[in-house]
Structures are given as C-alpha cells and as structure tokens.
Amino acid sequence: MSTVTCIAPVNIAVIKYWGKRDETLILPANDSISASLDTDQLCAKTTVMASPNFKEDQIWLNGQKEDIRNPRLQNCLAECIMLFLVRKRAGNVTQIGQWKVHICSENNFPTAAGLASSAAGYACLIASLANLYEIKGDISSIARVGSGSACRSVLGGFVKWSMGSLSDGTDSIAKQIAPPTHWPEMRVLILVVNDAKKKFPSSVGMKRTMETSDLLKHRIKHVVPERVNKMERAIMEKDFKTFAEHTMKDSNQMHAVCLDSYPPFTYMNEISHVLVDLVHLYNEAVNDTKVAYTFDAGPNATLYLLEENTPEFMGVLDYFFPPLEDTLVEYKKGLPIEAAKPSKSLLNKINAKQQSPGRFKYIIYTQIGDGPKVLEDS
Ligand code: DP6
C-alpha cells in the first residue's frame, strides 16, 4: 500500500474568473488573478491510499462516504476524469498506477463557515495524486479539470491563471506572480454573512452569463486584459491603492454581469451591500484606500487590507456590525490582532449609523500563504 497526505490552500480571486470558453475542458473566457491563503487558518487536507487489495476507487468527503460512481453526486465525474488524467499523465503506469485508490478529504474549517472549498479540495486531491504517481511539472491544468479556480490553489502567493488560446487547453495554466513573502504586510478578513449552500452554482451561473450577457463580452475584451496587467504591476510594486481599486471594481463587474444575464441572478445580499458602502465610506473618511472588498458566488465578503490598517478597520466593523454572542471570531485564535476603538471623529465622518446591517456569523483573519504541502509519505 502507498499513502500520501497533502494540504492545499483556499484562494480568493482579485480578478475574477467568470465564464468558460470551453465547458468540458474548463477553459476560462478571461485571465484571472488570486491570492492563496495561509493554510494554518483555512485548508483542505487529503489522504490518498493506493493498494492492490482495494476493489474499487472510493472517496470520503468530510467524513462522509460518497459513491464515486454516483452520477448525481456533485463533481463525481470530475473526480473520475482527474483520476484518469493523473494516471495517464504518469506515463510509466507501473503497478501502482493499476491499483485502486481510496481518497479521504476534509477541510480544517467548519462547513458552517460557508466558504467555497472545492478549489482547495481539488487542488489537494491533485497534489496528493501527483505525489503518489510522481508526476513532475505543472499540475494546475489537471486541477483545472476538477474546478476552474482549483488550478490557482496548486500554487502559493499571488497567482495568475492564463486563459490560453489553444483549443486543447494546454496553455491554460496557473503560474505564480509573487511568493507570499513578497507582500508580507497583506492581510485578509473573511466575513461570513451566510453559511447556506449556494443558491445558484457558479458553473450554471457562468453558462447563463456567457450565453446572454452583452456586458460580459465588453468585460472580456475591453476590461480584463488591461486590468490584469495593472493588477500584476500593482502586486509587483506593492501598490495597495491600485490593487484595492481594481479588486473592488472587478468584484463589482462580476456581480454586474450576473445581473446583466437573462434571466438575471444575484449572489450578494443586503448585508453584502451595506458592507460595500461601509468600505467606501471608511476609505473616504480616511482620505485613502485602505480596505478592499471582493465577493465570489455568495454573500460572504473577503477584505484585503494591510496589517497596519487592520486594528482600526476592525474597530469600525465591530461598531457597525457588533458581533453576536455566538459569532465565531477566528482572528482571536489566529494571528495576533486587537480591534482598536475608532475615534468619534472617524465615526462621525463615516456616519453610516442609520443603516441596520445585520450580523456576521463567522470572521476569519488570515494572510497570504504557500501552495500545497505533503504531510506524510509512506
Ligand atoms: C466566483 O471554479 O467554482 O469564485 O470551474 O465551474 O468549477 P467551475 O467554477 P468555480 O468558479 C469560481 C468563480 C469565482 C471567481 C474566481 O474564483 O475566480
């Protein structure tokens, strides 16, 4: 028997992937850029065992046994395709390549955190299988077949996924722009508004947007290419203002193309929008751009901000979104941080008291981190 265990990070895009040029190969309609988050706070952990005694491939997700062949199970097909691809890619299909595998995958954060975990999960599966089958070189194109955004989680730091132009997708791969050590001051706050399951899966949403949105055509052709260049430069130069502006604009445009789809659909809710207003009011009040928000296919916010600005903004958050008794505040046991009481004059400038924003269920404070790591090998 051969066993490998890996962990892999969650990644949060600052230039969003929204729309596919090829649905089967999962080839995106535009380039995207993300940051991989520290695995201490958030990660997927996968163990893959291969044995001549196993009768069939099997998979357990978060402790629950799933039927790998059941076509109704989400991503089942992708798992099988990936297993096949990984084995084929291994080339020297020796004995181990013939053995059936048992896969056990879980997250180190509760599903109640309502975070998209499929990117970390698929990246982790592929990293484990690649290690088991001794696959060298790029593995992002294999992870991509499981879930597009997963290809960015096979690397740490800031990562760019190029859409590529070839029809077989061989040039649609992810590459690191900068390691996590490049911008060590960068911090991330994840504010979980809602932990319910996605009401509209992103793959279904993307398809509808591709088919019906005129704004998406404009985005793909006239907005993203230039924005990707500016974002890469902002990251290399550690220019937070430019980084933040494009992060927010790109999130807004992704949600705008969802609304421009026909029929339209939305992911953000009232609390998400109040938070957007608060970030802009805060940036205006401090006469700078100190905080950036971004939203994926759900109402939960991810905020990018620098360490030096975090205590003040957390004080502002506590003031306008007082934590509930049972709010799970992960930052208290994560990185060291204390919210600073905001000054009266700052609160007066923000002056958003009239809004009744609601609450967060879960807050995570983290930073940029490494790519997948092998934990044990036997
Ligand atoms: C909103 O990677 O989940 O998070 O390729 O269909 O599995 P599939 O989609 P998925 O889409 C993620 C979209 C996003 C934006 C992003 O991460 O870039």
mmCIF file of C-alpha atoms and ligand atoms in Angstrom:
data_model
loop_
_atom_site.group_PDB
_atom_site.id
_atom_site.type_symbol
_atom_site.label_atom_id
_atom_site.label_comp_id
_atom_site.label_asym_id
_atom_site.label_seq_id
_atom_site.Cartn_x
_atom_site.Cartn_y
_atom_site.Cartn_z
ATOM 1 C CA MET A 1 0.000 0.000 0.000
ATOM 2 C CA SER A 2 1.144 3.542 -0.733
ATOM 3 C CA THR A 3 -0.200 6.605 1.089
ATOM 4 C CA VAL A 4 0.193 10.358 0.614
ATOM 5 C CA THR A 5 -1.360 13.192 2.630
ATOM 6 C CA CYS A 6 -1.367 16.803 1.426
ATOM 7 C CA ILE A 7 -2.824 20.118 2.461
ATOM 8 C CA ALA A 8 -3.767 22.841 -0.050
ATOM 9 C CA PRO A 9 -4.882 26.453 0.326
ATOM 10 C CA VAL A 10 -8.130 28.260 -0.374
ATOM 11 C CA ASN A 11 -7.641 31.023 -2.960
ATOM 12 C CA ILE A 12 -9.605 34.247 -3.339
ATOM 13 C CA ALA A 13 -9.591 35.949 -6.741
ATOM 14 C CA VAL A 14 -8.957 39.657 -7.124
ATOM 15 C CA ILE A 15 -9.565 39.466 -10.887
ATOM 16 C CA LYS A 16 -12.446 37.061 -11.265
ATOM 17 C CA TYR A 17 -12.861 34.017 -13.466
ATOM 18 C CA TRP A 18 -16.435 34.200 -14.716
ATOM 19 C CA GLY A 19 -17.317 32.437 -17.979
ATOM 20 C CA LYS A 20 -15.858 29.483 -19.891
ATOM 21 C CA ARG A 21 -14.643 29.338 -23.478
ATOM 22 C CA ASP A 22 -14.829 25.524 -23.228
ATOM 23 C CA GLU A 23 -17.094 23.840 -20.687
ATOM 24 C CA THR A 24 -15.691 20.317 -20.941
ATOM 25 C CA LEU A 25 -12.028 21.210 -20.557
ATOM 26 C CA ILE A 26 -12.920 24.090 -18.194
ATOM 27 C CA LEU A 27 -11.131 26.782 -20.157
ATOM 28 C CA PRO A 28 -11.881 30.309 -18.958
ATOM 29 C CA ALA A 29 -13.044 33.233 -21.068
ATOM 30 C CA ASN A 30 -10.532 35.552 -19.374
ATOM 31 C CA ASP A 31 -7.327 35.551 -17.316
ATOM 32 C CA SER A 32 -7.756 35.738 -13.541
ATOM 33 C CA ILE A 33 -5.540 36.576 -10.558
ATOM 34 C CA SER A 34 -5.865 35.354 -6.967
ATOM 35 C CA ALA A 35 -4.026 35.044 -3.686
ATOM 36 C CA SER A 36 -3.652 31.725 -1.875
ATOM 37 C CA LEU A 37 -4.461 31.993 1.812
ATOM 38 C CA ASP A 38 -2.469 30.699 4.782
ATOM 39 C CA THR A 39 -3.220 27.009 5.356
ATOM 40 C CA ASP A 40 -2.984 27.499 9.156
ATOM 41 C CA GLN A 41 -6.408 29.112 9.094
ATOM 42 C CA LEU A 42 -8.013 27.529 6.027
ATOM 43 C CA CYS A 43 -7.050 24.447 4.080
ATOM 44 C CA ALA A 44 -8.182 21.206 2.553
ATOM 45 C CA LYS A 45 -6.449 18.034 3.687
ATOM 46 C CA THR A 46 -6.488 14.928 1.521
ATOM 47 C CA THR A 47 -5.105 11.451 2.026
ATOM 48 C CA VAL A 48 -4.804 9.158 -0.960
ATOM 49 C CA MET A 49 -4.106 5.458 -0.486
ATOM 50 C CA ALA A 50 -3.366 3.067 -3.317
ATOM 51 C CA SER A 51 -3.444 -0.669 -2.688
ATOM 52 C CA PRO A 52 -3.580 -3.861 -4.735
ATOM 53 C CA ASN A 53 -6.235 -5.016 -2.212
ATOM 54 C CA PHE A 54 -8.714 -2.242 -2.955
ATOM 55 C CA LYS A 55 -11.522 -3.485 -5.176
ATOM 56 C CA GLU A 56 -12.681 -0.077 -6.344
ATOM 57 C CA ASP A 57 -11.912 3.633 -6.119
ATOM 58 C CA GLN A 58 -13.657 5.204 -3.126
ATOM 59 C CA ILE A 59 -13.961 8.674 -1.698
ATOM 60 C CA TRP A 60 -14.892 10.190 1.667
ATOM 61 C CA LEU A 61 -15.611 13.917 1.879
ATOM 62 C CA ASN A 62 -15.594 15.464 5.361
ATOM 63 C CA GLY A 63 -16.086 12.043 6.958
ATOM 64 C CA GLN A 64 -18.978 11.040 4.727
ATOM 65 C CA LYS A 65 -18.544 8.179 2.318
ATOM 66 C CA GLU A 66 -19.625 9.160 -1.175
ATOM 67 C CA ASP A 67 -20.286 6.820 -4.053
ATOM 68 C CA ILE A 68 -17.613 7.758 -6.563
ATOM 69 C CA ARG A 69 -19.730 6.327 -9.379
ATOM 70 C CA ASN A 70 -22.974 8.022 -8.444
ATOM 71 C CA PRO A 71 -23.595 10.477 -11.261
ATOM 72 C CA ARG A 72 -25.839 12.606 -9.080
ATOM 73 C CA LEU A 73 -23.033 13.487 -6.753
ATOM 74 C CA GLN A 74 -21.557 16.886 -7.305
ATOM 75 C CA ASN A 75 -18.216 16.736 -9.110
ATOM 76 C CA CYS A 76 -18.208 12.936 -9.284
ATOM 77 C CA LEU A 77 -17.475 12.971 -12.961
ATOM 78 C CA ALA A 78 -14.671 15.459 -12.469
ATOM 79 C CA GLU A 79 -13.079 13.201 -9.868
ATOM 80 C CA CYS A 80 -13.082 10.257 -12.288
ATOM 81 C CA ILE A 81 -11.727 12.313 -15.160
ATOM 82 C CA MET A 82 -8.983 13.594 -12.911
ATOM 83 C CA LEU A 83 -8.015 10.148 -11.705
ATOM 84 C CA PHE A 84 -7.760 9.031 -15.277
ATOM 85 C CA LEU A 85 -5.797 12.091 -16.332
ATOM 86 C CA VAL A 86 -3.368 11.800 -13.466
ATOM 87 C CA ARG A 87 -2.702 8.131 -14.157
ATOM 88 C CA LYS A 88 -2.264 8.741 -17.863
ATOM 89 C CA ARG A 89 -0.002 11.691 -17.246
ATOM 90 C CA ALA A 90 2.128 9.475 -15.021
ATOM 91 C CA GLY A 91 3.215 7.770 -18.225
ATOM 92 C CA ASN A 92 5.148 4.946 -16.658
ATOM 93 C CA VAL A 93 1.965 3.300 -15.448
ATOM 94 C CA THR A 94 3.687 0.813 -13.226
ATOM 95 C CA GLN A 95 1.991 -1.406 -10.709
ATOM 96 C CA ILE A 96 0.784 1.429 -8.514
ATOM 97 C CA GLY A 97 -0.971 3.013 -11.472
ATOM 98 C CA GLN A 98 -3.150 -0.086 -11.754
ATOM 99 C CA TRP A 99 -4.125 -0.104 -8.075
ATOM 100 C CA LYS A 100 -7.456 1.311 -6.959
ATOM 101 C CA VAL A 101 -7.346 4.323 -4.653
ATOM 102 C CA HIS A 102 -9.173 5.379 -1.511
ATOM 103 C CA ILE A 103 -9.421 9.143 -1.093
ATOM 104 C CA CYS A 104 -10.221 10.906 2.154
ATOM 105 C CA SER A 105 -10.687 14.670 2.004
ATOM 106 C CA GLU A 106 -11.665 17.216 4.641
ATOM 107 C CA ASN A 107 -11.402 20.922 5.425
ATOM 108 C CA ASN A 108 -9.764 22.383 8.540
ATOM 109 C CA PHE A 109 -12.617 24.889 8.800
ATOM 110 C CA PRO A 110 -16.255 24.048 9.528
ATOM 111 C CA THR A 111 -18.613 23.854 6.586
ATOM 112 C CA ALA A 112 -20.590 26.331 8.681
ATOM 113 C CA ALA A 113 -18.027 28.917 7.584
ATOM 114 C CA GLY A 114 -19.855 28.867 4.259
ATOM 115 C CA LEU A 115 -16.666 29.117 2.242
ATOM 116 C CA ALA A 116 -16.172 27.671 -1.192
ATOM 117 C CA SER A 117 -13.938 24.721 -0.522
ATOM 118 C CA SER A 118 -13.934 22.993 -3.894
ATOM 119 C CA ALA A 119 -10.880 24.871 -5.176
ATOM 120 C CA ALA A 120 -8.780 23.812 -2.177
ATOM 121 C CA GLY A 121 -10.286 20.318 -2.281
ATOM 122 C CA TYR A 122 -9.484 19.602 -5.926
ATOM 123 C CA ALA A 123 -6.045 21.204 -5.681
ATOM 124 C CA CYS A 124 -5.315 18.995 -2.689
ATOM 125 C CA LEU A 125 -6.556 15.862 -4.417
ATOM 126 C CA ILE A 126 -4.377 16.544 -7.437
ATOM 127 C CA ALA A 127 -1.349 17.459 -5.341
ATOM 128 C CA SER A 128 -1.743 14.160 -3.436
ATOM 129 C CA LEU A 129 -2.240 12.062 -6.571
ATOM 130 C CA ALA A 130 0.633 13.813 -8.321
ATOM 131 C CA ASN A 131 2.848 12.952 -5.382
ATOM 132 C CA LEU A 132 1.645 9.361 -5.330
ATOM 133 C CA TYR A 133 2.254 8.881 -9.051
ATOM 134 C CA GLU A 134 5.425 11.020 -9.004
ATOM 135 C CA ILE A 135 4.103 13.477 -11.579
ATOM 136 C CA LYS A 136 6.545 16.321 -12.141
ATOM 137 C CA GLY A 137 5.936 19.775 -13.595
ATOM 138 C CA ASP A 138 2.702 21.694 -13.948
ATOM 139 C CA ILE A 139 -0.313 20.179 -12.198
ATOM 140 C CA SER A 140 -2.553 23.247 -12.490
ATOM 141 C CA SER A 141 -4.005 22.018 -15.770
ATOM 142 C CA ILE A 142 -5.110 18.786 -14.082
ATOM 143 C CA ALA A 143 -6.671 20.592 -11.096
ATOM 144 C CA ARG A 144 -8.441 22.897 -13.566
ATOM 145 C CA VAL A 145 -10.478 19.965 -14.887
ATOM 146 C CA GLY A 146 -11.981 19.423 -11.413
ATOM 147 C CA SER A 147 -12.926 23.058 -10.872
ATOM 148 C CA GLY A 148 -11.535 26.029 -12.755
ATOM 149 C CA SER A 149 -10.489 28.054 -9.726
ATOM 150 C CA ALA A 150 -8.725 24.979 -8.249
ATOM 151 C CA CYS A 151 -5.852 25.450 -10.687
ATOM 152 C CA ARG A 152 -4.815 28.585 -8.773
ATOM 153 C CA SER A 153 -4.721 26.699 -5.439
ATOM 154 C CA VAL A 154 -1.858 24.440 -6.578
ATOM 155 C CA LEU A 155 0.469 27.424 -6.041
ATOM 156 C CA GLY A 156 1.119 29.798 -3.172
ATOM 157 C CA GLY A 157 1.315 33.586 -3.049
ATOM 158 C CA PHE A 158 -0.206 35.638 -5.866
ATOM 159 C CA VAL A 159 -1.211 33.516 -8.821
ATOM 160 C CA LYS A 160 -2.304 34.206 -12.391
ATOM 161 C CA TRP A 161 -4.363 31.733 -14.398
ATOM 162 C CA SER A 162 -3.916 32.459 -18.109
ATOM 163 C CA MET A 163 -6.930 31.706 -20.256
ATOM 164 C CA GLY A 164 -4.667 30.439 -23.049
ATOM 165 C CA SER A 165 -5.658 30.316 -26.697
ATOM 166 C CA LEU A 166 -5.179 26.670 -27.691
ATOM 167 C CA SER A 167 -8.300 24.574 -28.102
ATOM 168 C CA ASP A 168 -6.805 21.631 -26.192
ATOM 169 C CA GLY A 169 -6.227 23.903 -23.178
ATOM 170 C CA THR A 170 -2.565 23.029 -22.758
ATOM 171 C CA ASP A 171 -1.670 26.712 -22.399
ATOM 172 C CA SER A 172 -4.424 27.439 -19.853
ATOM 173 C CA ILE A 173 -2.294 27.068 -16.752
ATOM 174 C CA ALA A 174 -1.664 28.892 -13.483
ATOM 175 C CA LYS A 175 1.663 30.495 -12.597
ATOM 176 C CA GLN A 176 2.908 32.258 -9.509
ATOM 177 C CA ILE A 177 3.268 36.038 -9.893
ATOM 178 C CA ALA A 178 4.895 36.542 -6.487
ATOM 179 C CA PRO A 179 5.532 34.362 -3.409
ATOM 180 C CA PRO A 180 3.732 35.078 -0.101
ATOM 181 C CA THR A 181 6.920 36.646 1.287
ATOM 182 C CA HIS A 182 6.755 39.345 -1.398
ATOM 183 C CA TRP A 183 3.967 41.284 0.360
ATOM 184 C CA PRO A 184 4.100 40.087 3.986
ATOM 185 C CA GLU A 185 2.029 43.039 5.240
ATOM 186 C CA MET A 186 -1.042 41.917 3.298
ATOM 187 C CA ARG A 187 -3.902 40.656 5.472
ATOM 188 C CA VAL A 188 -7.251 39.080 4.691
ATOM 189 C CA LEU A 189 -10.512 39.224 6.653
ATOM 190 C CA ILE A 190 -13.274 36.855 5.666
ATOM 191 C CA LEU A 191 -16.682 37.932 6.877
ATOM 192 C CA VAL A 192 -19.194 35.132 6.682
ATOM 193 C CA VAL A 193 -22.660 36.549 6.284
ATOM 194 C CA ASN A 194 -24.444 33.368 5.374
ATOM 195 C CA ASP A 195 -23.450 29.750 5.557
ATOM 196 C CA ALA A 196 -26.300 28.384 3.429
ATOM 197 C CA LYS A 197 -25.463 26.364 0.344
ATOM 198 C CA LYS A 198 -25.036 28.382 -2.852
ATOM 199 C CA LYS A 199 -28.464 29.083 -4.282
ATOM 200 C CA PHE A 200 -27.137 29.045 -7.808
ATOM 201 C CA PRO A 201 -23.982 27.024 -8.615
ATOM 202 C CA SER A 202 -21.278 29.114 -10.244
ATOM 203 C CA SER A 203 -20.990 26.765 -13.233
ATOM 204 C CA VAL A 204 -24.700 27.258 -14.032
ATOM 205 C CA GLY A 205 -24.391 31.000 -13.495
ATOM 206 C CA MET A 206 -21.303 31.281 -15.718
ATOM 207 C CA LYS A 207 -23.032 29.411 -18.528
ATOM 208 C CA ARG A 208 -26.015 31.723 -18.435
ATOM 209 C CA THR A 209 -23.791 34.788 -18.353
ATOM 210 C CA MET A 210 -21.759 33.501 -21.321
ATOM 211 C CA GLU A 211 -24.935 32.887 -23.302
ATOM 212 C CA THR A 212 -26.851 36.054 -22.530
ATOM 213 C CA SER A 213 -24.763 38.937 -21.183
ATOM 214 C CA ASP A 214 -23.592 41.713 -23.518
ATOM 215 C CA LEU A 215 -21.683 43.281 -20.655
ATOM 216 C CA LEU A 216 -19.585 40.113 -20.326
ATOM 217 C CA LYS A 217 -18.416 40.484 -23.951
ATOM 218 C CA HIS A 218 -17.271 44.003 -23.133
ATOM 219 C CA ARG A 219 -15.608 42.808 -19.900
ATOM 220 C CA ILE A 220 -13.683 40.002 -21.594
ATOM 221 C CA LYS A 221 -12.465 42.101 -24.497
ATOM 222 C CA HIS A 222 -12.058 45.608 -23.158
ATOM 223 C CA VAL A 223 -11.727 45.455 -19.372
ATOM 224 C CA VAL A 224 -9.945 42.360 -18.071
ATOM 225 C CA PRO A 225 -6.815 42.341 -20.299
ATOM 226 C CA GLU A 226 -5.781 45.842 -19.200
ATOM 227 C CA ARG A 227 -6.901 45.254 -15.614
ATOM 228 C CA VAL A 228 -4.814 42.069 -15.350
ATOM 229 C CA ASN A 229 -1.713 43.999 -16.422
ATOM 230 C CA LYS A 230 -2.410 46.778 -13.931
ATOM 231 C CA MET A 231 -3.050 44.250 -11.167
ATOM 232 C CA GLU A 232 0.173 42.363 -11.866
ATOM 233 C CA ARG A 233 2.088 45.632 -11.747
ATOM 234 C CA ALA A 234 0.315 46.716 -8.534
ATOM 235 C CA ILE A 235 1.270 43.417 -6.886
ATOM 236 C CA MET A 236 4.897 43.630 -8.037
ATOM 237 C CA GLU A 237 5.151 47.259 -6.849
ATOM 238 C CA LYS A 238 3.131 46.595 -3.659
ATOM 239 C CA ASP A 239 0.858 49.457 -4.682
ATOM 240 C CA PHE A 240 -2.109 48.828 -2.378
ATOM 241 C CA LYS A 241 -4.277 51.671 -3.701
ATOM 242 C CA THR A 242 -4.242 50.334 -7.287
ATOM 243 C CA PHE A 243 -4.546 46.745 -6.061
ATOM 244 C CA ALA A 244 -7.588 47.651 -3.953
ATOM 245 C CA GLU A 245 -9.309 49.745 -6.620
ATOM 246 C CA HIS A 246 -9.120 47.001 -9.248
ATOM 247 C CA THR A 247 -10.058 44.291 -6.752
ATOM 248 C CA MET A 248 -13.272 46.138 -5.860
ATOM 249 C CA LYS A 249 -14.087 47.134 -9.431
ATOM 250 C CA ASP A 250 -13.588 43.603 -10.666
ATOM 251 C CA SER A 251 -15.825 42.112 -7.978
ATOM 252 C CA ASN A 252 -18.462 44.702 -8.807
ATOM 253 C CA GLN A 253 -18.236 43.885 -12.506
ATOM 254 C CA MET A 254 -18.519 40.143 -11.914
ATOM 255 C CA HIS A 255 -21.740 40.733 -9.996
ATOM 256 C CA ALA A 256 -22.897 43.207 -12.628
ATOM 257 C CA VAL A 257 -22.573 40.601 -15.400
ATOM 258 C CA CYS A 258 -24.696 38.245 -13.287
ATOM 259 C CA LEU A 259 -27.369 40.930 -13.188
ATOM 260 C CA ASP A 260 -26.916 41.534 -16.912
ATOM 261 C CA SER A 261 -27.591 37.839 -17.596
ATOM 262 C CA TYR A 262 -31.060 36.835 -18.702
ATOM 263 C CA PRO A 263 -32.841 35.829 -16.524
ATOM 264 C CA PRO A 264 -30.679 37.753 -14.045
ATOM 265 C CA PHE A 265 -29.352 36.280 -10.800
ATOM 266 C CA THR A 266 -27.611 37.664 -7.730
ATOM 267 C CA TYR A 267 -25.218 36.367 -5.076
ATOM 268 C CA MET A 268 -24.742 39.381 -2.814
ATOM 269 C CA ASN A 269 -27.425 40.206 -0.238
ATOM 270 C CA GLU A 270 -28.397 43.301 1.720
ATOM 271 C CA ILE A 271 -25.615 42.834 4.277
ATOM 272 C CA SER A 272 -23.043 42.462 1.482
ATOM 273 C CA HIS A 273 -24.174 45.775 0.002
ATOM 274 C CA VAL A 274 -24.112 47.549 3.373
ATOM 275 C CA LEU A 275 -20.543 46.300 3.799
ATOM 276 C CA VAL A 276 -19.583 47.642 0.358
ATOM 277 C CA ASP A 277 -20.966 51.041 1.389
ATOM 278 C CA LEU A 278 -19.095 50.890 4.699
ATOM 279 C CA VAL A 279 -15.761 50.148 2.991
ATOM 280 C CA HIS A 280 -16.221 53.089 0.625
ATOM 281 C CA LEU A 281 -17.367 55.408 3.446
ATOM 282 C CA TYR A 282 -14.348 54.356 5.514
ATOM 283 C CA ASN A 283 -11.891 54.870 2.643
ATOM 284 C CA GLU A 284 -13.410 58.311 2.015
ATOM 285 C CA ALA A 285 -13.283 59.208 5.723
ATOM 286 C CA VAL A 286 -9.567 58.355 5.957
ATOM 287 C CA ASN A 287 -8.976 60.012 2.587
ATOM 288 C CA ASP A 288 -7.111 56.969 1.314
ATOM 289 C CA THR A 289 -7.837 53.460 0.020
ATOM 290 C CA LYS A 290 -7.054 51.227 2.959
ATOM 291 C CA VAL A 291 -9.546 48.391 2.533
ATOM 292 C CA ALA A 292 -10.757 46.410 -0.499
ATOM 293 C CA TYR A 293 -13.701 44.011 -0.659
ATOM 294 C CA THR A 294 -14.365 41.164 -3.039
ATOM 295 C CA PHE A 295 -17.309 38.732 -3.305
ATOM 296 C CA ASP A 296 -17.482 35.328 -5.003
ATOM 297 C CA ALA A 297 -20.608 33.328 -5.798
ATOM 298 C CA GLY A 298 -22.236 34.099 -2.442
ATOM 299 C CA PRO A 299 -22.900 36.943 0.025
ATOM 300 C CA ASN A 300 -19.711 36.449 2.115
ATOM 301 C CA ALA A 301 -17.119 39.220 1.898
ATOM 302 C CA THR A 302 -13.362 38.868 1.666
ATOM 303 C CA LEU A 303 -11.459 42.007 2.613
ATOM 304 C CA TYR A 304 -7.859 42.678 1.634
ATOM 305 C CA LEU A 305 -6.047 45.223 3.816
ATOM 306 C CA LEU A 306 -2.577 45.925 5.170
ATOM 307 C CA GLU A 307 -1.621 44.805 8.685
ATOM 308 C CA GLU A 308 -1.080 48.379 9.905
ATOM 309 C CA ASN A 309 -4.650 49.330 8.993
ATOM 310 C CA THR A 310 -6.346 46.229 10.351
ATOM 311 C CA PRO A 311 -6.939 47.191 14.040
ATOM 312 C CA GLU A 312 -8.688 50.437 13.109
ATOM 313 C CA PHE A 313 -10.872 48.876 10.462
ATOM 314 C CA MET A 314 -11.786 46.003 12.773
ATOM 315 C CA GLY A 315 -12.857 48.583 15.343
ATOM 316 C CA VAL A 316 -15.077 50.181 12.695
ATOM 317 C CA LEU A 317 -16.502 46.769 11.799
ATOM 318 C CA ASP A 318 -17.207 45.976 15.467
ATOM 319 C CA TYR A 319 -19.005 49.309 15.782
ATOM 320 C CA PHE A 320 -21.263 48.954 12.762
ATOM 321 C CA PHE A 321 -21.610 45.160 12.869
ATOM 322 C CA PRO A 322 -21.466 44.340 16.598
ATOM 323 C CA PRO A 323 -20.548 40.658 16.898
ATOM 324 C CA LEU A 324 -23.235 38.331 18.187
ATOM 325 C CA GLU A 325 -22.550 36.316 21.324
ATOM 326 C CA ASP A 326 -22.129 33.216 19.197
ATOM 327 C CA THR A 327 -20.129 34.803 16.380
ATOM 328 C CA LEU A 328 -17.136 32.564 15.791
ATOM 329 C CA VAL A 329 -14.321 35.043 15.702
ATOM 330 C CA GLU A 330 -11.378 33.068 14.343
ATOM 331 C CA TYR A 331 -8.987 36.007 14.405
ATOM 332 C CA LYS A 332 -8.843 35.792 18.181
ATOM 333 C CA LYS A 333 -7.110 32.428 17.969
ATOM 334 C CA GLY A 334 -5.414 33.021 14.630
ATOM 335 C CA LEU A 335 -2.887 35.777 14.003
ATOM 336 C CA PRO A 336 -2.406 38.199 16.876
ATOM 337 C CA ILE A 337 -4.679 41.212 16.442
ATOM 338 C CA GLU A 338 -6.784 43.539 18.595
ATOM 339 C CA ALA A 339 -9.507 45.800 17.246
ATOM 340 C CA ALA A 340 -8.761 49.460 18.027
ATOM 341 C CA LYS A 341 -11.618 51.637 19.236
ATOM 342 C CA PRO A 342 -12.345 54.051 16.372
ATOM 343 C CA SER A 343 -12.246 57.762 17.198
ATOM 344 C CA LYS A 344 -15.513 59.758 17.436
ATOM 345 C CA SER A 345 -14.434 61.956 14.546
ATOM 346 C CA LEU A 346 -13.819 58.934 12.311
ATOM 347 C CA LEU A 347 -17.242 57.517 13.169
ATOM 348 C CA ASN A 348 -18.837 60.904 12.511
ATOM 349 C CA LYS A 349 -17.170 61.052 9.134
ATOM 350 C CA ILE A 350 -18.395 57.568 8.246
ATOM 351 C CA ASN A 351 -21.802 58.445 9.612
ATOM 352 C CA ALA A 352 -23.431 55.210 8.469
ATOM 353 C CA LYS A 353 -25.341 54.730 11.717
ATOM 354 C CA GLN A 354 -28.704 54.930 10.028
ATOM 355 C CA GLN A 355 -28.037 51.618 8.327
ATOM 356 C CA SER A 356 -29.134 48.423 10.051
ATOM 357 C CA PRO A 357 -26.668 45.972 8.629
ATOM 358 C CA GLY A 358 -27.255 42.661 10.392
ATOM 359 C CA ARG A 359 -24.525 40.381 11.663
ATOM 360 C CA PHE A 360 -21.662 38.124 10.646
ATOM 361 C CA LYS A 361 -21.728 34.506 11.686
ATOM 362 C CA TYR A 362 -18.040 33.858 11.396
ATOM 363 C CA ILE A 363 -14.937 36.036 10.995
ATOM 364 C CA ILE A 364 -11.559 34.730 9.891
ATOM 365 C CA TYR A 365 -8.356 36.764 9.956
ATOM 366 C CA THR A 366 -5.555 35.417 7.832
ATOM 367 C CA GLN A 367 -2.731 36.231 5.421
ATOM 368 C CA ILE A 368 -1.239 35.119 2.106
ATOM 369 C CA GLY A 369 0.275 31.651 2.255
ATOM 370 C CA ASP A 370 2.052 28.823 0.470
ATOM 371 C CA GLY A 371 0.810 26.271 -2.014
ATOM 372 C CA PRO A 372 0.104 22.579 -1.309
ATOM 373 C CA LYS A 373 2.389 20.693 1.081
ATOM 374 C CA VAL A 374 2.956 16.980 1.536
ATOM 375 C CA LEU A 375 2.437 15.993 5.171
ATOM 376 C CA GLU A 376 3.364 12.355 5.177
ATOM 377 C CA ASP A 377 4.510 9.795 2.698
ATOM 378 C CA SER A 378 4.678 6.061 3.260
HETATM 379 C C1 DP6 B 1 -16.745 33.393 -8.392
HETATM 380 O O1 DP6 B 1 -14.054 27.408 -10.099
HETATM 381 O O2 DP6 B 1 -16.182 27.156 -8.753
HETATM 382 O O3 DP6 B 1 -15.096 32.056 -7.337
HETATM 383 O O4 DP6 B 1 -14.902 25.933 -12.954
HETATM 384 O O5 DP6 B 1 -17.369 25.698 -12.873
HETATM 385 O O6 DP6 B 1 -15.958 24.685 -11.055
HETATM 386 P P1 DP6 B 1 -16.109 25.803 -12.084
HETATM 387 O O7 DP6 B 1 -16.264 27.149 -11.260
HETATM 388 P P2 DP6 B 1 -15.502 27.666 -9.978
HETATM 389 O O8 DP6 B 1 -15.789 29.227 -10.124
HETATM 390 C C2 DP6 B 1 -15.274 30.161 -9.235
HETATM 391 C C3 DP6 B 1 -15.759 31.504 -9.593
HETATM 392 C C4 DP6 B 1 -15.475 32.585 -8.591
HETATM 393 C C5 DP6 B 1 -14.399 33.529 -9.122
HETATM 394 C C6 DP6 B 1 -12.966 33.049 -9.053
HETATM 395 O O9 DP6 B 1 -12.604 32.283 -8.147
HETATM 396 O O10 DP6 B 1 -12.192 33.484 -9.920
#
